[in-house]
Amino acid sequence: MLEFLTQSSSSEYLTWGSQMNTWKVDGENCALKKLLIDPNSIMTGFGKIEKGVAPDWVWASEPGTTIPQPTPEHKPAFSVSCYISQQQGANADGLRDWQSNSRAAREAIKAVWENIDKGAKDNAGKWAVVSCEGSTSMQVGPATINVPNLTLQGWAALPALQQPEPTPQQDEVAAAVADVF
């Protein structure tokens, strides 16, 4: 995920649908109330999204720095790692990348990011707890977009992720690797 150029075709993702005015997890609508955001995962750059083609993301080597726009079709973009849960309205539990070049998503992350960035310094190793409460309409040229309202609520450790039990074959490989190192 830290590569300069990433072409992702993962079926696990988080997105905001401005026209539908809803969150989507893995392509399914959900009523997300809260999520955790890793403050160290932010990437900025440009993205080109075309129907039927994997997104083309071009990230700056350092978040927040300016890089040349690759093509006129690439729009400003961001990426953050999030943790979502069914308890908070998602239709799945786990880590999802929120990568977007939509104006509504960019406005939402921009509105909360200053507080996340400031708080991260005093909360090393923790993730930002962000509430998702409705949206606000915003006029952009002739179009109206719905910007999700995000608010920093606090900080929390990432929940322990369920790891499958290792198989006997994986245990043998791990033992062999341990002997080498």
Coordinates of C-alpha atoms in Angstrom, one line a residue:
M1 CA 0.0 0.0 0.0
L2 CA 3.0 2.3 0.4
E3 CA 4.0 2.1 -3.2
F4 CA 4.2 5.2 -5.3
L5 CA 1.9 3.8 -7.9
T6 CA -0.8 1.4 -6.8
Q7 CA -3.5 -0.3 -8.9
S8 CA -5.9 -1.9 -6.6
S9 CA -8.7 -4.3 -7.6
S10 CA -9.5 -5.4 -4.1
S11 CA -13.1 -6.3 -3.5
E12 CA -12.8 -5.1 0.2
Y13 CA -13.1 -1.3 0.4
L14 CA -14.9 1.6 2.0
T15 CA -16.5 4.4 0.0
W16 CA -18.9 7.3 0.3
G17 CA -21.6 7.5 -2.4
S18 CA -22.4 11.2 -2.7
Q19 CA -25.3 10.8 -5.1
M20 CA -26.9 8.0 -3.1
N21 CA -25.9 9.8 0.1
T22 CA -24.7 6.6 1.8
W23 CA -21.6 4.7 2.8
K24 CA -20.7 1.5 1.0
V25 CA -18.6 -1.4 2.3
D26 CA -17.5 -3.8 -0.4
G27 CA -20.1 -2.3 -2.7
E28 CA -23.1 -2.7 -0.4
N29 CA -24.9 0.2 1.2
C30 CA -24.7 0.5 5.0
A31 CA -25.5 3.0 7.7
L32 CA -22.0 3.6 9.1
K33 CA -22.1 5.4 12.4
K34 CA -18.4 5.3 13.4
L35 CA -15.1 4.1 12.1
L36 CA -11.5 4.0 13.1
I37 CA -8.9 5.8 11.0
D38 CA -5.2 5.1 11.1
P39 CA -3.6 8.6 11.2
N40 CA -0.3 7.2 9.9
S41 CA -1.9 5.8 6.8
I42 CA -2.8 9.0 4.9
M43 CA -1.6 9.2 1.4
T44 CA -2.3 12.1 -1.0
G45 CA -2.0 12.3 -4.8
F46 CA -4.2 11.7 -7.8
G47 CA -6.6 9.1 -8.9
K48 CA -8.4 8.1 -12.1
I49 CA -11.5 6.0 -11.9
E50 CA -13.1 4.6 -15.0
K51 CA -16.0 2.1 -15.1
G52 CA -14.8 -1.5 -15.7
V53 CA -11.1 -0.6 -15.1
A54 CA -9.1 -0.8 -11.9
P55 CA -8.5 2.6 -10.3
D56 CA -5.2 4.3 -11.2
W57 CA -3.7 5.9 -8.0
V58 CA -0.5 7.9 -8.1
W59 CA 0.6 8.8 -4.5
A60 CA 3.1 11.4 -3.3
S61 CA 6.1 10.0 -1.6
E62 CA 5.2 12.2 1.4
P63 CA 1.6 12.9 2.4
G64 CA 0.4 16.5 1.8
T65 CA 3.2 17.3 -0.7
T66 CA 2.4 18.3 -4.2
I67 CA 3.1 16.1 -7.2
P68 CA 2.4 16.7 -10.9
Q69 CA -1.0 15.7 -12.1
P70 CA -0.3 12.6 -14.2
T71 CA -3.1 13.3 -16.8
P72 CA -6.0 15.7 -17.1
E73 CA -8.3 12.7 -16.2
H74 CA -6.6 12.2 -12.8
K75 CA -8.2 14.1 -10.0
P76 CA -6.9 14.9 -6.5
A77 CA -7.2 11.9 -4.2
F78 CA -6.5 10.5 -0.8
S79 CA -6.2 7.1 0.9
V80 CA -6.6 6.1 4.5
S81 CA -6.8 2.8 6.3
C82 CA -10.0 2.3 8.3
Y83 CA -11.4 -0.2 10.7
I84 CA -15.2 -0.8 10.4
S85 CA -17.5 -3.0 12.5
Q86 CA -21.1 -4.3 12.2
Q87 CA -21.7 -2.9 15.7
Q88 CA -21.3 0.6 14.2
G89 CA -23.5 0.0 11.2
A90 CA -21.1 -1.6 8.7
N91 CA -22.0 -4.8 7.0
A92 CA -18.7 -6.4 7.8
D93 CA -15.9 -6.2 10.4
G94 CA -12.3 -5.5 9.6
L95 CA -9.8 -3.3 7.8
R96 CA -10.8 -1.4 4.7
D97 CA -9.0 1.2 2.6
W98 CA -10.9 4.3 1.9
Q99 CA -9.4 5.6 -1.4
S100 CA -11.2 8.3 -3.2
N101 CA -10.9 11.1 -5.7
S102 CA -14.5 12.4 -5.3
R103 CA -15.0 15.9 -4.1
A104 CA -17.4 15.0 -1.4
A105 CA -15.0 12.4 0.2
R106 CA -12.1 14.9 -0.1
E107 CA -14.1 17.6 1.6
A108 CA -15.1 15.3 4.4
I109 CA -11.6 14.1 5.2
K110 CA -10.2 17.6 4.9
A111 CA -12.8 18.8 7.5
V112 CA -11.7 16.3 10.1
W113 CA -8.0 15.8 9.2
E114 CA -6.6 18.8 11.1
N115 CA -8.0 17.4 14.4
I116 CA -6.8 13.9 13.6
D117 CA -3.3 15.2 12.8
K118 CA -3.1 17.2 16.0
G119 CA -4.4 14.4 18.2
A120 CA -2.1 11.8 16.7
K121 CA 0.9 13.3 18.3
D122 CA -0.5 12.6 21.8
N123 CA -2.0 9.3 20.9
A124 CA 0.9 7.3 19.4
G125 CA -0.2 3.8 18.2
K126 CA -3.9 4.6 18.5
W127 CA -6.5 5.1 15.8
A128 CA -8.9 8.1 15.5
V129 CA -12.5 7.3 16.5
V130 CA -14.6 9.2 13.9
S131 CA -18.3 9.5 14.0
C132 CA -20.3 9.6 10.7
E133 CA -23.5 11.6 11.3
G134 CA -25.5 12.5 8.2
S135 CA -24.3 14.7 5.4
T136 CA -24.3 18.3 4.3
S137 CA -25.2 19.4 0.8
M138 CA -22.6 21.5 -1.0
Q139 CA -22.9 23.3 -4.3
V140 CA -20.0 22.6 -6.6
G141 CA -20.5 24.5 -9.9
P142 CA -23.9 23.4 -11.3
A143 CA -24.0 20.2 -9.2
T144 CA -24.9 19.5 -5.6
I145 CA -22.9 17.0 -3.6
N146 CA -23.5 15.4 -0.3
V147 CA -20.5 15.6 2.0
P148 CA -20.5 13.2 5.0
N149 CA -20.2 14.8 8.4
L150 CA -17.2 13.4 10.1
T151 CA -16.2 14.3 13.7
L152 CA -13.2 13.2 15.7
Q153 CA -14.6 11.5 18.9
G154 CA -11.4 10.3 20.5
W155 CA -8.7 7.7 20.2
A156 CA -8.6 3.9 20.6
A157 CA -6.4 0.9 20.0
L158 CA -7.2 -1.2 17.0
P159 CA -9.3 -4.2 18.0
A160 CA -7.4 -7.5 17.8
L161 CA -8.1 -8.9 14.4
Q162 CA -9.2 -12.5 14.3
Q163 CA -6.4 -14.6 12.8
P164 CA -7.2 -18.1 11.5
E165 CA -5.6 -21.0 13.5
P166 CA -2.4 -22.1 11.7
T167 CA -2.6 -25.4 9.9
P168 CA 0.0 -28.1 10.8
Q169 CA 1.7 -27.4 7.4
Q170 CA 2.0 -23.7 8.3
D171 CA 3.5 -24.7 11.7
E172 CA 6.1 -26.9 10.0
V173 CA 7.1 -24.0 7.7
A174 CA 7.3 -21.6 10.6
A175 CA 9.5 -24.0 12.5
A176 CA 11.8 -24.4 9.5
V177 CA 12.1 -20.7 9.0
A178 CA 12.9 -20.3 12.8
D179 CA 15.7 -22.8 12.4
V180 CA 17.2 -20.7 9.5
F181 CA 17.0 -17.4 11.3

